[in-house]
Coordinates of C-alpha atoms and ligand atoms in Angstrom, one line a residue:
M122 CA -0.1 0.0 0.1
K123 CA 1.4 3.3 -1.0
T124 CA 1.1 6.4 1.2
R125 CA 0.5 10.1 0.7
K126 CA 0.8 13.1 2.9
L127 CA -2.6 14.6 3.8
G128 CA -2.0 18.2 3.2
A129 CA 1.2 20.1 3.6
N130 CA 1.2 20.0 7.4
G131 CA -0.6 16.6 7.9
F132 CA 0.3 13.1 8.4
N133 CA 0.8 10.2 6.2
V134 CA -2.2 8.2 5.0
S135 CA -2.7 5.0 3.0
E136 CA -3.8 6.2 -0.5
V137 CA -6.7 3.8 -0.1
G138 CA -8.6 4.4 3.2
I139 CA -11.9 3.1 4.2
G140 CA -15.2 4.9 4.6
C141 CA -17.0 3.7 8.0
W142 CA -20.6 5.0 7.2
Q143 CA -21.7 1.5 6.5
L144 CA -20.4 0.1 9.9
G145 CA -23.2 2.5 11.5
G146 CA -25.7 0.4 9.9
N147 CA -27.3 3.2 7.9
W148 CA -27.2 1.2 4.6
G149 CA -30.2 -0.8 5.7
V150 CA -28.0 -3.7 7.0
D151 CA -27.2 -3.8 10.8
I152 CA -23.6 -4.9 10.8
S153 CA -22.6 -7.0 13.7
K154 CA -19.7 -6.2 15.8
D155 CA -17.8 -9.4 14.5
A156 CA -18.6 -8.4 10.8
A157 CA -17.3 -4.8 11.5
F158 CA -14.1 -6.1 13.1
D159 CA -13.5 -8.6 10.1
I160 CA -13.8 -5.6 7.8
L161 CA -11.6 -3.3 9.7
N162 CA -9.0 -6.1 10.3
E163 CA -9.0 -6.9 6.6
A164 CA -8.4 -3.2 5.9
V165 CA -5.5 -3.1 8.4
N166 CA -4.0 -6.4 7.0
N167 CA -4.1 -4.8 3.6
G168 CA -2.2 -1.6 4.6
I169 CA -5.1 0.6 5.2
T170 CA -4.4 3.2 7.8
F171 CA -6.8 5.8 7.3
F172 CA -10.6 5.5 8.5
D173 CA -13.4 8.0 8.0
T174 CA -16.3 7.9 10.2
A175 CA -18.7 10.7 11.8
D176 CA -20.6 11.2 15.2
V177 CA -23.8 10.7 13.2
Y178 CA -23.1 7.3 11.6
G179 CA -25.3 4.9 13.5
D180 CA -25.8 7.5 16.1
G181 CA -22.2 6.9 17.4
K182 CA -22.1 3.2 16.6
S183 CA -19.6 3.6 13.8
E184 CA -17.1 5.6 16.2
S185 CA -17.7 3.1 19.0
L186 CA -16.8 0.1 16.9
I187 CA -13.9 1.8 15.8
G188 CA -12.8 2.7 19.2
E189 CA -13.2 -1.0 20.4
F190 CA -11.4 -2.2 17.3
L191 CA -8.5 0.0 17.9
K192 CA -7.9 -1.6 21.4
T193 CA -7.4 -4.9 19.8
C194 CA -4.7 -4.0 17.2
D195 CA -1.4 -2.1 16.9
A196 CA -3.1 1.3 16.3
A197 CA 0.2 3.3 16.2
D198 CA -0.2 4.1 12.4
I199 CA -3.9 4.3 12.1
R200 CA -5.4 7.7 11.8
V201 CA -9.2 8.2 12.2
A202 CA -11.0 11.1 10.8
T203 CA -14.4 12.0 12.1
K204 CA -16.9 14.7 11.6
F205 CA -19.3 17.1 13.3
G206 CA -22.4 18.8 12.1
R207 CA -25.0 16.5 10.7
A208 CA -26.4 15.2 14.1
G209 CA -29.6 16.6 15.4
N210 CA -27.7 18.5 18.2
A211 CA -26.3 20.9 15.6
Y212 CA -28.0 20.4 12.2
P213 CA -29.4 22.6 10.7
D214 CA -29.1 25.7 12.8
K215 CA -27.8 25.0 16.3
Y216 CA -24.1 25.4 15.7
T217 CA -22.4 27.0 18.8
K218 CA -18.9 26.5 20.4
D219 CA -20.6 24.5 23.2
V220 CA -22.4 22.2 21.0
L221 CA -19.1 21.7 19.0
K222 CA -17.0 21.0 22.1
A223 CA -19.7 18.7 23.7
T224 CA -19.9 16.7 20.3
V225 CA -16.1 16.3 20.2
E226 CA -15.9 15.0 23.9
G227 CA -18.4 12.2 22.8
S228 CA -16.5 11.4 19.8
L229 CA -13.3 11.2 21.9
K230 CA -14.9 8.9 24.3
R231 CA -16.3 6.6 21.7
L232 CA -13.1 6.4 20.0
G233 CA -11.1 6.1 23.0
V234 CA -8.5 8.6 22.4
D235 CA -7.5 11.9 24.0
S236 CA -7.1 13.9 21.0
L237 CA -8.8 13.5 17.5
D238 CA -6.4 13.1 14.5
L239 CA -8.8 15.1 12.3
L240 CA -12.2 16.6 12.8
Q241 CA -14.1 17.6 9.9
L242 CA -17.1 19.9 9.5
H243 CA -19.7 17.5 8.0
C244 CA -21.4 19.4 5.1
I245 CA -22.7 22.2 7.4
P246 CA -24.9 24.7 5.8
P247 CA -22.8 27.3 3.7
Q248 CA -23.8 30.4 5.7
Y249 CA -21.8 29.0 8.6
L250 CA -18.8 28.2 6.5
K251 CA -19.0 31.9 5.1
D252 CA -19.7 33.5 8.7
G253 CA -16.4 31.6 9.7
A254 CA -16.9 31.6 13.6
V255 CA -16.8 27.8 13.4
F256 CA -13.4 27.9 12.4
D257 CA -12.2 30.0 15.3
W258 CA -14.1 27.4 17.6
L259 CA -12.0 24.6 15.9
R260 CA -8.8 26.7 16.5
D261 CA -9.6 26.7 20.2
L262 CA -10.3 23.0 20.3
K263 CA -6.9 22.5 18.6
S264 CA -5.2 24.9 21.2
E265 CA -6.9 22.8 23.9
G266 CA -5.4 19.6 22.4
L267 CA -8.8 18.0 21.8
I268 CA -8.2 17.8 18.1
K269 CA -4.9 17.7 16.2
H270 CA -6.1 19.1 12.9
F271 CA -9.4 20.2 11.3
G272 CA -10.8 20.0 7.8
A273 CA -14.3 20.2 6.0
S274 CA -16.4 17.8 4.2
V275 CA -18.2 19.8 1.3
E276 CA -20.8 19.4 -1.4
T277 CA -19.8 22.2 -3.8
V278 CA -16.7 23.6 -5.3
E279 CA -17.8 27.2 -3.8
E280 CA -17.9 25.7 -0.2
G281 CA -14.5 24.2 -0.9
L282 CA -13.0 27.6 -1.8
V283 CA -14.6 29.2 1.1
C284 CA -13.1 26.8 3.6
M285 CA -9.7 27.1 1.8
E286 CA -9.5 30.8 2.6
H287 CA -8.6 29.4 6.2
D288 CA -4.8 28.7 6.0
D289 CA -4.8 26.2 8.8
L290 CA -7.5 24.0 7.1
L291 CA -5.6 20.6 6.7
S292 CA -8.0 18.8 4.2
L293 CA -11.2 19.0 2.2
Q294 CA -13.5 15.8 1.8
V295 CA -15.2 15.9 -1.6
I296 CA -17.1 13.8 -4.0
F297 CA -14.9 13.1 -6.8
N298 CA -15.1 10.2 -9.3
I299 CA -15.5 9.3 -13.1
F300 CA -19.0 10.7 -13.0
R301 CA -18.0 14.0 -11.2
Q302 CA -14.9 15.5 -12.9
K303 CA -15.8 19.3 -12.4
L304 CA -13.1 19.2 -9.7
V305 CA -10.3 18.4 -11.9
T306 CA -10.0 22.0 -13.0
E307 CA -12.1 23.8 -10.3
L308 CA -10.8 22.7 -7.0
L309 CA -7.8 20.2 -7.2
P310 CA -5.3 22.6 -8.5
Q311 CA -6.2 25.2 -5.9
A312 CA -6.1 22.6 -3.2
E313 CA -2.6 21.7 -4.3
A314 CA -1.4 25.2 -4.4
K315 CA -2.6 25.8 -1.0
G316 CA -1.2 22.6 0.5
V317 CA -4.6 21.3 1.4
G318 CA -5.2 17.6 1.3
I319 CA -7.9 15.9 -0.6
I320 CA -10.0 13.0 0.8
V321 CA -12.3 11.5 -1.7
R322 CA -15.6 10.1 -0.8
L323 CA -18.1 8.1 -3.1
P324 CA -15.2 7.0 -5.2
L325 CA -17.6 4.3 -6.6
A326 CA -20.7 6.5 -6.9
S327 CA -22.5 4.4 -4.0
G328 CA -21.4 1.2 -5.9
L329 CA -22.7 2.2 -9.3
L330 CA -19.1 2.4 -10.7
T331 CA -18.5 -1.2 -9.7
G332 CA -20.7 -2.2 -12.7
K333 CA -22.6 -4.8 -10.5
F334 CA -25.9 -3.2 -10.4
D335 CA -28.7 -3.4 -13.0
A336 CA -32.3 -2.3 -13.6
N337 CA -33.5 -5.0 -11.4
T338 CA -31.3 -4.4 -8.4
T339 CA -33.1 -3.6 -5.2
F340 CA -31.8 -1.9 -2.1
A341 CA -33.1 -2.3 1.5
E342 CA -35.8 0.1 2.8
D343 CA -33.3 1.9 5.0
D344 CA -30.5 2.2 2.4
H345 CA -30.1 5.7 1.1
R346 CA -29.7 4.1 -2.4
N347 CA -33.5 3.4 -1.9
F348 CA -34.8 6.4 -0.1
N349 CA -32.5 9.2 -1.3
R350 CA -32.3 8.3 -5.0
D351 CA -33.7 11.6 -6.0
G352 CA -32.5 13.6 -3.0
Q353 CA -35.6 13.2 -0.9
A354 CA -33.6 13.1 2.3
F355 CA -30.4 14.9 1.8
N356 CA -28.2 16.2 -1.2
V357 CA -28.9 14.1 -4.1
G358 CA -25.3 14.2 -4.9
E359 CA -24.5 11.8 -1.9
T360 CA -26.5 9.1 -3.7
F361 CA -25.3 7.6 -7.1
A362 CA -23.1 10.8 -7.4
G363 CA -26.4 12.8 -8.3
L364 CA -27.3 10.7 -11.3
P365 CA -30.6 9.4 -12.0
Y366 CA -30.1 5.6 -11.3
N367 CA -31.1 4.4 -15.0
K368 CA -28.7 7.0 -16.5
G369 CA -25.9 5.8 -14.2
L370 CA -26.4 2.3 -15.5
E371 CA -26.3 3.5 -19.1
F372 CA -23.0 5.4 -18.6
V373 CA -21.7 2.3 -16.9
E374 CA -22.6 0.1 -19.9
D375 CA -20.8 2.8 -22.1
I376 CA -17.6 2.5 -20.1
K377 CA -17.8 -1.3 -20.1
N378 CA -18.3 -1.5 -23.8
N379 CA -16.2 1.3 -25.1
I380 CA -13.5 2.3 -22.5
L381 CA -12.7 -0.6 -20.1
T382 CA -9.6 -2.5 -21.2
S383 CA -9.4 -6.3 -20.6
N384 CA -6.7 -6.0 -18.1
L385 CA -9.0 -4.2 -15.5
N386 CA -12.4 -4.6 -14.0
M387 CA -14.8 -1.6 -13.2
V388 CA -13.6 -1.2 -9.5
Q389 CA -10.1 -1.0 -10.5
L390 CA -10.7 1.5 -13.4
A391 CA -13.0 3.7 -11.2
L392 CA -10.5 3.9 -8.2
R393 CA -7.3 4.0 -10.3
W394 CA -8.8 6.9 -12.1
I395 CA -9.0 8.9 -9.0
L396 CA -5.5 8.0 -7.6
D397 CA -4.2 9.2 -11.0
H398 CA -4.8 12.7 -9.8
K399 CA -1.8 13.6 -7.6
A400 CA -3.8 16.4 -5.7
V401 CA -5.8 13.3 -4.1
S402 CA -4.4 12.2 -0.7
T403 CA -6.7 9.3 -0.1
I404 CA -9.8 7.6 -1.3
I405 CA -12.3 6.2 1.2
P406 CA -14.5 3.6 -0.4
G407 CA -17.1 2.2 1.9
A408 CA -17.3 -1.6 2.1
S409 CA -19.9 -4.2 3.1
S410 CA -17.6 -7.1 3.0
T411 CA -13.9 -8.1 3.6
K412 CA -13.7 -9.2 -0.1
Q413 CA -14.5 -5.6 -1.1
V414 CA -11.9 -4.3 1.1
V415 CA -9.3 -6.6 -0.3
S416 CA -9.9 -5.5 -4.0
N417 CA -10.0 -1.9 -3.0
A418 CA -6.9 -1.7 -1.4
A419 CA -5.2 -3.7 -4.2
V420 CA -5.7 -0.8 -6.4
S421 CA -2.9 1.2 -4.9
S422 CA -0.4 -1.3 -6.5
L423 CA -1.9 -0.9 -10.0
E424 CA -0.2 1.1 -12.8
P425 CA -1.7 4.5 -13.8
L426 CA -4.4 4.4 -16.5
S427 CA -3.2 5.0 -20.2
A428 CA -3.5 8.4 -21.5
E429 CA -6.1 7.1 -24.0
V430 CA -8.3 5.9 -21.1
H431 CA -8.0 9.1 -19.4
A432 CA -8.9 11.0 -22.5
A433 CA -12.0 8.7 -23.2
L434 CA -13.3 9.2 -19.6
T435 CA -13.0 13.0 -19.9
E436 CA -14.9 12.9 -23.3
L437 CA -17.5 10.8 -21.7
Y438 CA -18.1 13.1 -18.9
K439 CA -18.0 16.1 -21.1
T440 CA -20.5 14.9 -23.7
K441 CA -22.8 12.8 -21.7
V442 CA -22.4 12.6 -17.9
H443 CA -22.1 16.3 -17.0
D444 CA -25.7 17.4 -18.2
A445 CA -27.3 14.5 -16.1
I446 CA -25.7 15.3 -12.8
R447 CA -28.2 16.8 -10.4
G448 CA -27.8 18.9 -7.4
G449 CA -25.4 21.7 -6.3
Y450 CA -21.9 20.7 -7.2
Ligands
NAP254 N1 -21.0 14.0 3.6 C1 -20.1 13.2 3.9 O1 -19.1 13.6 4.4 C2 -20.1 11.9 3.4 C3 -21.2 11.4 2.6 C4 -21.2 10.1 2.1 C5 -20.2 9.3 2.4 N2 -19.1 9.7 3.3 C6 -17.9 8.9 3.7 O2 -17.4 8.3 2.4 C7 -17.4 6.9 2.4 C8 -17.6 6.4 1.0 O3 -18.7 6.9 0.4 P1 -19.9 5.7 0.1 O4 -19.6 4.6 1.0 O5 -21.0 6.5 0.3 O6 -19.7 5.4 -1.5 P2 -18.7 4.4 -2.2 O7 -17.6 4.2 -1.6 O8 -18.8 5.1 -3.7 O9 -19.6 3.2 -2.4 C9 -19.6 2.0 -1.4 C10 -20.3 1.0 -1.8 O10 -19.8 0.4 -2.9 C11 -19.8 -1.0 -2.9 N3 -18.4 -1.5 -3.0 C12 -17.3 -1.0 -2.5 N4 -16.3 -1.7 -2.7 C13 -16.7 -2.6 -3.7 C14 -16.1 -3.6 -4.3 N5 -14.8 -3.8 -4.3 N6 -16.8 -4.5 -5.1 C15 -18.0 -4.5 -5.3 N7 -18.9 -3.3 -4.6 C16 -18.1 -2.5 -3.8 C17 -20.4 -1.4 -1.7 O11 -22.0 -1.6 -2.0 P3 -22.8 -2.8 -1.4 O12 -23.2 -2.1 0.0 O13 -24.0 -2.8 -2.3 O14 -21.9 -4.0 -1.3 C18 -20.3 -0.1 -0.8 O15 -21.3 -0.1 0.2 C19 -18.6 6.6 3.4 O16 -18.4 5.4 3.9 C20 -18.3 7.7 4.4 O17 -17.2 7.4 5.3 C21 -19.0 11.0 3.8

């Protein structure tokens, strides 16, 4: 597993990390402690040292499982990023310094650590990013030693640029994949110039880019790929990268038939495409099985994609995908 530095002033992270939203059971499947530990163990055994979670995933369950897991292994190299801002104590309009501090104390307790490696603002409404007071509260927590670094998970380029006005922002977490290429020119160069690390969520467009779904695939009632397909519950971009499901399937077929080379599968193509952008620090695919963890981690050792494949994917995005993406981006 290759590592990259997260931001100019950050720590080393495995270039393939793991997203732990799934461990909270929010995808319609209540993952047992044993199953969660198997997934995290497989991650560590395959060189993954960066875990992404949030206070709100399973109402603290994801953080608690990670905290318990860290006690069972040699955790010296593992870095855990968590988030604040989407749980009911704060979202959508109750952001105060006291709420932030109390939330961080909860995360510290669940994760079983004295100081958080990285606390990310969790897609908080843009007016709070623009107002900026929340960044001062984060600085205070850093001075107190409760957090080591802070960053922000954002939905739009504009929000990312606002956050980057703060020179001590370590990282941005963004949706970036074959279907969401706008950031290639509008955010990645700016982040690189400022030394801001880039953490990529939805690298597989919620699984669409694995090529395993078809028109008959069904998802559990409590899985956002069922209930948030058209943005009914939160930003439509967080589900299938903002594409209408059937359009997404069409684009995947297009890639399989016209772009995918015989030496790769869809997961490898999708994850490798992201890692080929040097501004990216780490990708955090979520996983529902150990098998998925193994195949995702293995992408780190693959060669970059050819210039022809990159050009074909850029063309597909510009001519077909761009106009089908919904939601602020
Ligand atoms: N606002 C935010 O800050 C925010 C929002 C969303 C996500 N996140 C973070 O980003 C992480 C990643 O995003 P995501 O999980 O939504 O999307 P994703 O990584 O694009 O998709 C994850 C899904 O893809 C499938 N998958 C993964 N690896 C696979 C493989 N090798 N082969 C076949 N299928 C595979 C699994 O689907 P099945 O379950 O069907 O097997 C898995 O649940 C989350 O876990 C979370 O930590 C943050």
